[in-house]
PDB file of C-alpha atoms in Angstrom:
ATOM      1  CA  MET A   1     -12.146 -27.285 -20.902  1.00  0.00           C
ATOM      2  CA  GLU A   2     -14.392 -25.128 -19.023  1.00  0.00           C
ATOM      3  CA  LEU A   3     -16.095 -27.793 -16.735  1.00  0.00           C
ATOM      4  CA  HIS A   4     -12.071 -27.767 -15.648  1.00  0.00           C
ATOM      5  CA  PHE A   5     -11.945 -24.140 -14.887  1.00  0.00           C
ATOM      6  CA  TRP A   6     -14.969 -24.008 -13.560  1.00  0.00           C
ATOM      7  CA  SER A   7     -14.399 -26.630 -10.735  1.00  0.00           C
ATOM      8  CA  ALA A   8     -11.332 -24.540 -10.623  1.00  0.00           C
ATOM      9  CA  THR A   9     -13.122 -21.452  -9.254  1.00  0.00           C
ATOM     10  CA  GLY A  10     -15.404 -23.652  -6.803  1.00  0.00           C
ATOM     11  CA  MET A  11     -12.466 -24.656  -5.411  1.00  0.00           C
ATOM     12  CA  TYR A  12     -10.907 -20.868  -5.225  1.00  0.00           C
ATOM     13  CA  ALA A  13     -14.593 -19.886  -4.023  1.00  0.00           C
ATOM     14  CA  MET A  14     -14.649 -22.591  -1.219  1.00  0.00           C
ATOM     15  CA  ALA A  15     -11.262 -21.717   0.026  1.00  0.00           C
ATOM     16  CA  SER A  16     -11.908 -18.048  -0.071  1.00  0.00           C
ATOM     17  CA  ALA A  17     -14.988 -18.683   2.079  1.00  0.00           C
ATOM     18  CA  TRP A  18     -13.365 -20.948   4.600  1.00  0.00           C
ATOM     19  CA  VAL A  19     -10.465 -18.181   5.293  1.00  0.00           C
ATOM     20  CA  ILE A  20     -12.482 -15.157   5.608  1.00  0.00           C
ATOM     21  CA  PHE A  21     -15.060 -17.368   8.092  1.00  0.00           C
ATOM     22  CA  HIS A  22     -11.695 -18.787  10.149  1.00  0.00           C
ATOM     23  CA  GLN A  23     -10.430 -15.231  10.840  1.00  0.00           C
ATOM     24  CA  LEU A  24     -13.801 -13.394  11.457  1.00  0.00           C
ATOM     25  CA  ARG A  25     -14.033 -16.303  14.215  1.00  0.00           C
ATOM     26  CA  GLY A  26     -10.873 -15.224  15.486  1.00  0.00           C
ATOM     27  CA  HIS A  27      -8.371 -17.970  14.572  1.00  0.00           C
ATOM     28  CA  ARG A  28      -4.711 -17.042  14.461  1.00  0.00           C
ATOM     29  CA  SER A  29      -3.539 -19.710  12.628  1.00  0.00           C
ATOM     30  CA  GLU A  30      -5.122 -20.584   9.060  1.00  0.00           C
ATOM     31  CA  THR A  31      -6.174 -24.568   8.566  1.00  0.00           C
ATOM     32  CA  VAL A  32      -4.185 -26.757   6.160  1.00  0.00           C
ATOM     33  CA  ALA A  33      -7.409 -27.456   4.222  1.00  0.00           C
ATOM     34  CA  VAL A  34      -7.517 -24.377   2.635  1.00  0.00           C
ATOM     35  CA  TRP A  35      -3.973 -24.525   1.436  1.00  0.00           C
ATOM     36  CA  TRP A  36      -5.228 -28.442   0.067  1.00  0.00           C
ATOM     37  CA  LEU A  37      -8.208 -26.971  -1.552  1.00  0.00           C
ATOM     38  CA  VAL A  38      -6.609 -24.297  -3.346  1.00  0.00           C
ATOM     39  CA  LEU A  39      -3.806 -26.744  -4.798  1.00  0.00           C
ATOM     40  CA  ALA A  40      -6.659 -29.104  -5.892  1.00  0.00           C
ATOM     41  CA  GLY A  41      -7.880 -25.794  -7.634  1.00  0.00           C
ATOM     42  CA  TRP A  42      -4.573 -25.194  -9.039  1.00  0.00           C
ATOM     43  CA  VAL A  43      -3.945 -28.122 -10.857  1.00  0.00           C
ATOM     44  CA  MET A  44      -7.769 -28.374 -12.407  1.00  0.00           C
ATOM     45  CA  GLN A  45      -6.858 -24.743 -13.717  1.00  0.00           C
ATOM     46  CA  GLY A  46      -3.560 -25.340 -14.355  1.00  0.00           C
ATOM     47  CA  VAL A  47      -3.489 -29.306 -16.528  1.00  0.00           C
ATOM     48  CA  PRO A  48      -5.707 -27.972 -19.100  1.00  0.00           C
ATOM     49  CA  MET A  49      -3.463 -25.095 -19.746  1.00  0.00           C
ATOM     50  CA  ILE A  50       0.087 -27.104 -20.256  1.00  0.00           C
ATOM     51  CA  ARG A  51      -1.213 -29.289 -21.798  1.00  0.00           C
ATOM     52  CA  GLU A  52      -2.729 -26.638 -24.405  1.00  0.00           C
ATOM     53  CA  LEU A  53       0.225 -25.582 -24.218  1.00  0.00           C
ATOM     54  CA  ILE A  54       2.410 -28.886 -25.383  1.00  0.00           C
ATOM     55  CA  GLY A  55      -0.348 -29.597 -27.742  1.00  0.00           C
ATOM     56  CA  SER A  56       0.460 -25.957 -29.685  1.00  0.00           C
ATOM     57  CA  GLY A  57       4.691 -26.628 -29.563  1.00  0.00           C
ATOM     58  CA  GLY A  58       5.008 -24.270 -26.655  1.00  0.00           C
ATOM     59  CA  GLN A  59       3.283 -21.210 -28.297  1.00  0.00           C
ATOM     60  CA  VAL A  60       1.406 -19.126 -25.962  1.00  0.00           C
ATOM     61  CA  GLY A  61      -1.729 -17.589 -27.303  1.00  0.00           C
ATOM     62  CA  MET A  62      -2.039 -13.820 -25.168  1.00  0.00           C
ATOM     63  CA  ASN A  63      -5.427 -11.884 -25.119  1.00  0.00           C
ATOM     64  CA  LEU A  64      -7.652 -10.404 -22.486  1.00  0.00           C
ATOM     65  CA  ALA A  65      -8.960 -13.346 -21.501  1.00  0.00           C
ATOM     66  CA  LEU A  66      -6.090 -15.829 -21.660  1.00  0.00           C
ATOM     67  CA  SER A  67      -4.194 -13.029 -19.603  1.00  0.00           C
ATOM     68  CA  LEU A  68      -7.104 -12.895 -16.538  1.00  0.00           C
ATOM     69  CA  GLU A  69      -6.687 -16.821 -16.798  1.00  0.00           C
ATOM     70  CA  TRP A  70      -3.010 -17.429 -16.568  1.00  0.00           C
ATOM     71  CA  SER A  71      -2.956 -14.507 -13.678  1.00  0.00           C
ATOM     72  CA  SER A  72      -5.012 -15.977 -11.725  1.00  0.00           C
ATOM     73  CA  TRP A  73      -2.993 -19.050 -12.107  1.00  0.00           C
ATOM     74  CA  VAL A  74      -0.019 -17.183 -11.040  1.00  0.00           C
ATOM     75  CA  MET A  75      -1.736 -15.577  -7.821  1.00  0.00           C
ATOM     76  CA  GLY A  76      -2.837 -19.010  -6.642  1.00  0.00           C
ATOM     77  CA  LEU A  77       1.204 -20.409  -7.312  1.00  0.00           C
ATOM     78  CA  LEU A  78       2.265 -17.038  -4.951  1.00  0.00           C
ATOM     79  CA  TYR A  79      -0.088 -17.746  -2.828  1.00  0.00           C
ATOM     80  CA  LEU A  80       0.474 -21.478  -2.029  1.00  0.00           C
ATOM     81  CA  ALA A  81       4.684 -20.708  -1.622  1.00  0.00           C
ATOM     82  CA  GLY A  82       4.000 -18.042   0.308  1.00  0.00           C
ATOM     83  CA  TRP A  83       1.695 -19.767   2.781  1.00  0.00           C
ATOM     84  CA  ARG A  84       4.550 -22.477   3.108  1.00  0.00           C
ATOM     85  CA  LEU A  85       7.688 -19.882   2.930  1.00  0.00           C
ATOM     86  CA  LEU A  86       6.374 -16.877   4.611  1.00  0.00           C
ATOM     87  CA  GLY A  87       4.004 -17.384   7.171  1.00  0.00           C
ATOM     88  CA  ARG A  88       0.957 -15.544   8.730  1.00  0.00           C
ATOM     89  CA  GLU A  89       1.342 -12.531   6.894  1.00  0.00           C
ATOM     90  CA  ALA A  90       1.482 -14.535   3.237  1.00  0.00           C
ATOM     91  CA  ARG A  91      -1.308 -16.939   4.784  1.00  0.00           C
ATOM     92  CA  LEU A  92      -3.696 -13.770   5.507  1.00  0.00           C
ATOM     93  CA  ALA A  93      -3.455 -12.140   2.165  1.00  0.00           C
ATOM     94  CA  GLY A  94      -6.141 -15.150   1.148  1.00  0.00           C
ATOM     95  CA  VAL A  95      -8.855 -13.056   3.082  1.00  0.00           C
ATOM     96  CA  LEU A  96      -8.764 -10.613  -0.332  1.00  0.00           C
ATOM     97  CA  LEU A  97      -6.214 -12.466  -2.889  1.00  0.00           C
ATOM     98  CA  LEU A  98      -8.715 -15.476  -2.947  1.00  0.00           C
ATOM     99  CA  PRO A  99     -11.797 -13.847  -4.015  1.00  0.00           C
ATOM    100  CA  LEU A 100     -10.033 -11.517  -6.708  1.00  0.00           C
ATOM    101  CA  MET A 101      -8.621 -15.216  -7.613  1.00  0.00           C
ATOM    102  CA  VAL A 102     -12.103 -16.225  -8.222  1.00  0.00           C
ATOM    103  CA  LEU A 103     -12.845 -13.247  -9.947  1.00  0.00           C
ATOM    104  CA  THR A 104     -10.207 -12.830 -12.157  1.00  0.00           C
ATOM    105  CA  LEU A 105     -10.799 -16.477 -13.252  1.00  0.00           C
ATOM    106  CA  GLY A 106     -14.410 -15.891 -13.525  1.00  0.00           C
ATOM    107  CA  GLY A 107     -13.721 -12.598 -15.228  1.00  0.00           C
ATOM    108  CA  ALA A 108     -11.956 -14.803 -17.474  1.00  0.00           C
ATOM    109  CA  LEU A 109     -14.184 -17.654 -18.696  1.00  0.00           C
ATOM    110  CA  PHE A 110     -16.983 -14.424 -19.262  1.00  0.00           C
ATOM    111  CA  LEU A 111     -14.411 -12.254 -21.854  1.00  0.00           C
ATOM    112  CA  SER A 112     -13.683 -15.539 -23.384  1.00  0.00           C
ATOM    113  CA  THR A 113     -16.993 -16.125 -25.321  1.00  0.00           C
ATOM    114  CA  ALA A 114     -16.266 -12.348 -26.688  1.00  0.00           C
ATOM    115  CA  ALA A 115     -12.806 -12.088 -26.942  1.00  0.00           C
ATOM    116  CA  PRO A 116     -10.638 -12.196 -30.105  1.00  0.00           C
ATOM    117  CA  GLU A 117      -8.395 -14.813 -31.711  1.00  0.00           C
ATOM    118  CA  ALA A 118      -5.337 -14.444 -29.345  1.00  0.00           C
ATOM    119  CA  ARG A 119      -2.487 -14.124 -30.829  1.00  0.00           C
ATOM    120  CA  GLY A 120       0.887 -16.104 -30.338  1.00  0.00           C
ATOM    121  CA  VAL A 121       3.571 -15.469 -28.446  1.00  0.00           C
ATOM    122  CA  THR A 122       6.586 -17.615 -29.151  1.00  0.00           C
ATOM    123  CA  GLY A 123      10.668 -17.372 -29.067  1.00  0.00           C
ATOM    124  CA  PRO A 124      12.776 -17.344 -25.715  1.00  0.00           C
ATOM    125  CA  LEU A 125      12.953 -13.877 -24.947  1.00  0.00           C
ATOM    126  CA  LEU A 126       9.353 -13.099 -25.588  1.00  0.00           C
ATOM    127  CA  ILE A 127       8.325 -16.126 -23.784  1.00  0.00           C
ATOM    128  CA  GLY A 128      10.306 -15.303 -20.552  1.00  0.00           C
ATOM    129  CA  HIS A 129       9.046 -11.668 -21.132  1.00  0.00           C
ATOM    130  CA  LEU A 130       5.568 -13.100 -20.417  1.00  0.00           C
ATOM    131  CA  VAL A 131       6.275 -15.298 -17.469  1.00  0.00           C
ATOM    132  CA  LEU A 132       8.344 -12.451 -15.386  1.00  0.00           C
ATOM    133  CA  SER A 133       5.473 -10.178 -16.514  1.00  0.00           C
ATOM    134  CA  LEU A 134       3.000 -12.252 -14.710  1.00  0.00           C
ATOM    135  CA  LEU A 135       5.232 -13.203 -11.976  1.00  0.00           C
ATOM    136  CA  ALA A 136       5.502  -9.310 -11.187  1.00  0.00           C
ATOM    137  CA  TYR A 137       1.733  -8.727 -11.652  1.00  0.00           C
ATOM    138  CA  GLY A 138       0.842 -11.120  -9.435  1.00  0.00           C
ATOM    139  CA  LEU A 139       3.893 -10.210  -6.486  1.00  0.00           C
ATOM    140  CA  PHE A 140       2.398  -6.579  -6.815  1.00  0.00           C
ATOM    141  CA  THR A 141      -1.023  -7.554  -6.675  1.00  0.00           C
ATOM    142  CA  ILE A 142      -0.118  -9.186  -3.440  1.00  0.00           C
ATOM    143  CA  ALA A 143       1.917  -5.831  -1.878  1.00  0.00           C
ATOM    144  CA  ALA A 144      -1.489  -3.888  -3.098  1.00  0.00           C
ATOM    145  CA  ILE A 145      -2.866  -6.180  -0.463  1.00  0.00           C
ATOM    146  CA  PHE A 146      -0.936  -5.985   2.342  1.00  0.00           C
ATOM    147  CA  ALA A 147      -1.525  -2.203   1.649  1.00  0.00           C
ATOM    148  CA  LEU A 148      -4.960  -1.903   2.124  1.00  0.00           C
ATOM    149  CA  MET A 149      -4.283  -3.682   5.258  1.00  0.00           C
ATOM    150  CA  ASP A 150      -2.000  -1.309   6.265  1.00  0.00           C
ATOM    151  CA  ALA A 151      -4.091   1.583   5.195  1.00  0.00           C
ATOM    152  CA  PHE A 152      -6.877  -0.547   6.911  1.00  0.00           C
ATOM    153  CA  GLN A 153      -5.121  -0.511  10.298  1.00  0.00           C
ATOM    154  CA  GLU A 154      -3.461   2.593  10.337  1.00  0.00           C
ATOM    155  CA  HIS A 155      -6.473   4.241  10.056  1.00  0.00           C
ATOM    156  CA  ALA A 156      -8.140   1.969  13.052  1.00  0.00           C
ATOM    157  CA  LEU A 157      -4.935   2.924  15.267  1.00  0.00           C
ATOM    158  CA  LYS A 158      -5.840   6.155  14.584  1.00  0.00           C
ATOM    159  CA  SER A 159      -9.214   6.481  15.100  1.00  0.00           C
ATOM    160  CA  LYS A 160      -9.541   4.280  18.040  1.00  0.00           C
ATOM    161  CA  HIS A 161     -11.936   1.553  15.945  1.00  0.00           C
ATOM    162  CA  LEU A 162     -10.802  -1.000  16.415  1.00  0.00           C
ATOM    163  CA  GLY A 163     -12.813  -4.609  15.950  1.00  0.00           C
ATOM    164  CA  ALA A 164     -12.720  -7.792  14.730  1.00  0.00           C
ATOM    165  CA  LEU A 165     -11.135  -7.217  11.385  1.00  0.00           C
ATOM    166  CA  PHE A 166      -8.473  -5.193  13.027  1.00  0.00           C
ATOM    167  CA  GLU A 167      -7.907  -7.883  15.482  1.00  0.00           C
ATOM    168  CA  MET A 168      -7.430 -10.626  12.814  1.00  0.00           C
ATOM    169  CA  LEU A 169      -4.572  -8.706  10.759  1.00  0.00           C
ATOM    170  CA  PRO A 170      -0.756  -9.225  12.146  1.00  0.00           C
ATOM    171  CA  PRO A 171       1.606  -6.240  13.604  1.00  0.00           C
ATOM    172  CA  LEU A 172       2.088  -3.244  11.753  1.00  0.00           C
ATOM    173  CA  ASN A 173       5.737  -3.552  11.246  1.00  0.00           C
ATOM    174  CA  ALA A 174       5.206  -7.455  10.114  1.00  0.00           C
ATOM    175  CA  LEU A 175       2.475  -6.035   7.443  1.00  0.00           C
ATOM    176  CA  GLU A 176       4.955  -3.086   6.147  1.00  0.00           C
ATOM    177  CA  SER A 177       8.215  -5.972   6.416  1.00  0.00           C
ATOM    178  CA  THR A 178       6.020  -8.275   3.806  1.00  0.00           C
ATOM    179  CA  LEU A 179       4.250  -5.648   1.560  1.00  0.00           C
ATOM    180  CA  PHE A 180       7.881  -4.119   0.625  1.00  0.00           C
ATOM    181  CA  LEU A 181       9.478  -7.912   0.313  1.00  0.00           C
ATOM    182  CA  MET A 182       6.742  -7.594  -2.405  1.00  0.00           C
ATOM    183  CA  VAL A 183       7.562  -4.762  -3.810  1.00  0.00           C
ATOM    184  CA  ARG A 184      11.249  -5.166  -3.755  1.00  0.00           C
ATOM    185  CA  MET A 185      10.775  -8.637  -5.552  1.00  0.00           C
ATOM    186  CA  GLY A 186       7.858  -7.744  -7.826  1.00  0.00           C
ATOM    187  CA  PHE A 187      10.262  -4.741  -8.528  1.00  0.00           C
ATOM    188  CA  LEU A 188      13.322  -7.155 -10.134  1.00  0.00           C
ATOM    189  CA  LEU A 189      10.992  -9.372 -12.046  1.00  0.00           C
ATOM    190  CA  LEU A 190       9.305  -6.222 -13.280  1.00  0.00           C
ATOM    191  CA  THR A 191      12.813  -5.033 -14.160  1.00  0.00           C
ATOM    192  CA  THR A 192      13.906  -7.964 -15.623  1.00  0.00           C
ATOM    193  CA  SER A 193      10.729  -8.661 -18.088  1.00  0.00           C
ATOM    194  CA  MET A 194      11.316  -4.618 -19.423  1.00  0.00           C
ATOM    195  CA  VAL A 195      15.197  -5.952 -20.096  1.00  0.00           C
ATOM    196  CA  THR A 196      13.313  -8.933 -21.978  1.00  0.00           C
ATOM    197  CA  GLY A 197      11.196  -6.955 -23.931  1.00  0.00           C
ATOM    198  CA  ALA A 198      13.812  -4.053 -24.773  1.00  0.00           C
ATOM    199  CA  LEU A 199      15.879  -7.531 -26.162  1.00  0.00           C
ATOM    200  CA  HIS A 200      12.798  -9.253 -27.931  1.00  0.00           C
ATOM    201  CA  ALA A 201      12.017  -5.739 -29.641  1.00  0.00           C
ATOM    202  CA  HIS A 202      15.453  -4.970 -31.023  1.00  0.00           C
ATOM    203  CA  GLU A 203      15.525  -8.625 -31.970  1.00  0.00           C
ATOM    204  CA  GLN A 204      11.932  -8.082 -34.482  1.00  0.00           C
ATOM    205  CA  LYS A 205      12.491  -4.298 -34.978  1.00  0.00           C
ATOM    206  CA  GLY A 206      16.164  -3.374 -34.417  1.00  0.00           C
ATOM    207  CA  VAL A 207      15.335  -0.946 -31.619  1.00  0.00           C
ATOM    208  CA  TYR A 208      15.177  -1.180 -27.837  1.00  0.00           C
ATOM    209  CA  PHE A 209      12.112   1.115 -27.148  1.00  0.00           C
ATOM    210  CA  VAL A 210       8.991   0.780 -28.746  1.00  0.00           C
ATOM    211  CA  PHE A 211       6.618   3.237 -28.025  1.00  0.00           C
ATOM    212  CA  SER A 212       3.018   2.106 -27.279  1.00  0.00           C
ATOM    213  CA  HIS A 213       0.442   2.879 -24.492  1.00  0.00           C
ATOM    214  CA  LYS A 214       1.530  -0.785 -22.302  1.00  0.00           C
ATOM    215  CA  VAL A 215       4.764   0.610 -22.664  1.00  0.00           C
ATOM    216  CA  VAL A 216       4.714   3.528 -21.620  1.00  0.00           C
ATOM    217  CA  PHE A 217       2.623   3.000 -19.023  1.00  0.00           C
ATOM    218  CA  THR A 218       5.352  -0.071 -18.003  1.00  0.00           C
ATOM    219  CA  TRP A 219       7.866   2.429 -17.796  1.00  0.00           C
ATOM    220  CA  ALA A 220       5.567   4.432 -15.352  1.00  0.00           C
ATOM    221  CA  THR A 221       4.939   2.369 -13.014  1.00  0.00           C
ATOM    222  CA  TRP A 222       8.645   1.109 -12.526  1.00  0.00           C
ATOM    223  CA  LEU A 223       9.213   4.846 -12.037  1.00  0.00           C
ATOM    224  CA  VAL A 224       6.387   4.624  -9.037  1.00  0.00           C
ATOM    225  CA  PHE A 225       8.226   1.892  -7.494  1.00  0.00           C
ATOM    226  CA  GLY A 226      11.735   2.426  -7.956  1.00  0.00           C
ATOM    227  CA  VAL A 227      10.987   5.872  -6.085  1.00  0.00           C
ATOM    228  CA  LEU A 228       9.341   4.001  -3.291  1.00  0.00           C
ATOM    229  CA  LEU A 229      11.805   1.960  -2.703  1.00  0.00           C
ATOM    230  CA  VAL A 230      14.792   4.893  -2.997  1.00  0.00           C
ATOM    231  CA  GLY A 231      12.557   6.628  -0.437  1.00  0.00           C
ATOM    232  CA  ARG A 232      12.490   4.026   1.474  1.00  0.00           C
ATOM    233  CA  HIS A 233      16.391   2.854   1.642  1.00  0.00           C
ATOM    234  CA  TYR A 234      17.083   6.983   2.047  1.00  0.00           C
ATOM    235  CA  GLN A 235      14.348   8.115   3.976  1.00  0.00           C
ATOM    236  CA  GLY A 236      12.503   4.827   5.657  1.00  0.00           C
ATOM    237  CA  TRP A 237       9.107   6.329   4.052  1.00  0.00           C
ATOM    238  CA  ARG A 238       6.368   3.829   5.531  1.00  0.00           C
ATOM    239  CA  GLY A 239       2.279   4.405   6.479  1.00  0.00           C
ATOM    240  CA  ARG A 240       0.437   6.164   4.124  1.00  0.00           C
ATOM    241  CA  ARG A 241       2.940   7.419   1.263  1.00  0.00           C
ATOM    242  CA  ALA A 242       4.171   3.763   1.180  1.00  0.00           C
ATOM    243  CA  VAL A 243       0.510   2.903   0.660  1.00  0.00           C
ATOM    244  CA  ARG A 244      -0.001   5.546  -1.756  1.00  0.00           C
ATOM    245  CA  PHE A 245       2.775   4.951  -4.016  1.00  0.00           C
ATOM    246  CA  THR A 246       2.019   1.240  -3.923  1.00  0.00           C
ATOM    247  CA  LEU A 247      -1.529   1.935  -5.310  1.00  0.00           C
ATOM    248  CA  TRP A 248      -0.328   4.080  -7.972  1.00  0.00           C
ATOM    249  CA  GLY A 249       2.163   2.078  -8.492  1.00  0.00           C
ATOM    250  CA  TYR A 250      -0.193  -0.871  -9.268  1.00  0.00           C
ATOM    251  CA  GLY A 251      -3.050   0.744 -10.857  1.00  0.00           C
ATOM    252  CA  LEU A 252      -0.440   1.660 -13.612  1.00  0.00           C
ATOM    253  CA  LEU A 253       0.266  -1.949 -14.178  1.00  0.00           C
ATOM    254  CA  VAL A 254      -3.132  -2.740 -14.544  1.00  0.00           C
ATOM    255  CA  LEU A 255      -3.356  -0.626 -16.770  1.00  0.00           C
ATOM    256  CA  ALA A 256      -0.436  -1.665 -18.583  1.00  0.00           C
ATOM    257  CA  PHE A 257      -1.269  -5.768 -18.139  1.00  0.00           C
ATOM    258  CA  LEU A 258      -5.504  -5.449 -18.847  1.00  0.00           C
ATOM    259  CA  GLY A 259      -6.487  -2.165 -19.345  1.00  0.00           C
ATOM    260  CA  VAL A 260      -4.756  -1.382 -23.043  1.00  0.00           C
ATOM    261  CA  LYS A 261      -5.827  -5.290 -23.990  1.00  0.00           C
ATOM    262  CA  PHE A 262      -9.520  -4.199 -23.051  1.00  0.00           C
ATOM    263  CA  VAL A 263      -9.057  -0.821 -24.880  1.00  0.00           C
ATOM    264  CA  LYS A 264      -7.809  -3.088 -27.844  1.00  0.00           C
ATOM    265  CA  GLU A 265     -10.241  -5.430 -28.034  1.00  0.00           C
ATOM    266  CA  PHE A 266     -13.117  -4.741 -26.900  1.00  0.00           C
ATOM    267  CA  ILE A 267     -13.527  -0.966 -27.695  1.00  0.00           C
ATOM    268  CA  ILE A 268     -11.669  -0.574 -30.472  1.00  0.00           C
ATOM    269  CA  LEU A 269     -12.360  -3.220 -32.204  1.00  0.00           C
ATOM    270  CA  ASN A 270     -15.902  -2.934 -31.947  1.00  0.00           C
ATOM    271  CA  HIS A 271     -16.092   0.588 -33.081  1.00  0.00           C
TER     272      HIS A 271
END
């Protein structure tokens, strides 16, 4: 299985290098070869994961390493779909998203050697919660990338230090529109995942809210993005405020989705 993941990592790395080189040379449109490279890596990565899922009878094992594997795969799916559906802004996200996918998958391979046995995830509610959470995480990751691009472009405009990196970015309004599209879609998926998580908790324990670090960080993420969307709708929030809220919310989501697992698996279990 590791051969598949190393091959996928290589494909993502080549696509990443191609995108960065292409953009720094001032090309406005992405070459379709990047899309095919990512697709090839995505298939190489996904085949053994899906085969293992089918072989286990639909039982998904989830620890930190597997969470990283699945999140990189979902980010690849979102990039492939966005490349075709959303145009240049979504394609440009590959400048940061593709290297992040390489690091994420590489981290999964590294941690898999020391990871504890994965906890099985079964049942439609829990699997639905997991799928929705992964999709929300992927969308918010892309939103965070656009927030960083937005911050860089606004800083360059104000400081009047324009250069090759500035020239390759789309107009500020287009960046912000795509950023808030990702936030709205991610917020909807996160809300739905929280509802399915609450229903699963009630099914298993008779309560809708189970107090845990993951739940607290998830609720904090939901509140931050909820406030951002309300501020955007009623006050027209944009610029630095939108960037700060997006990055705060994403940081809390990383803690909920990955940070809690890291503490449990590599700090608490080793003491």
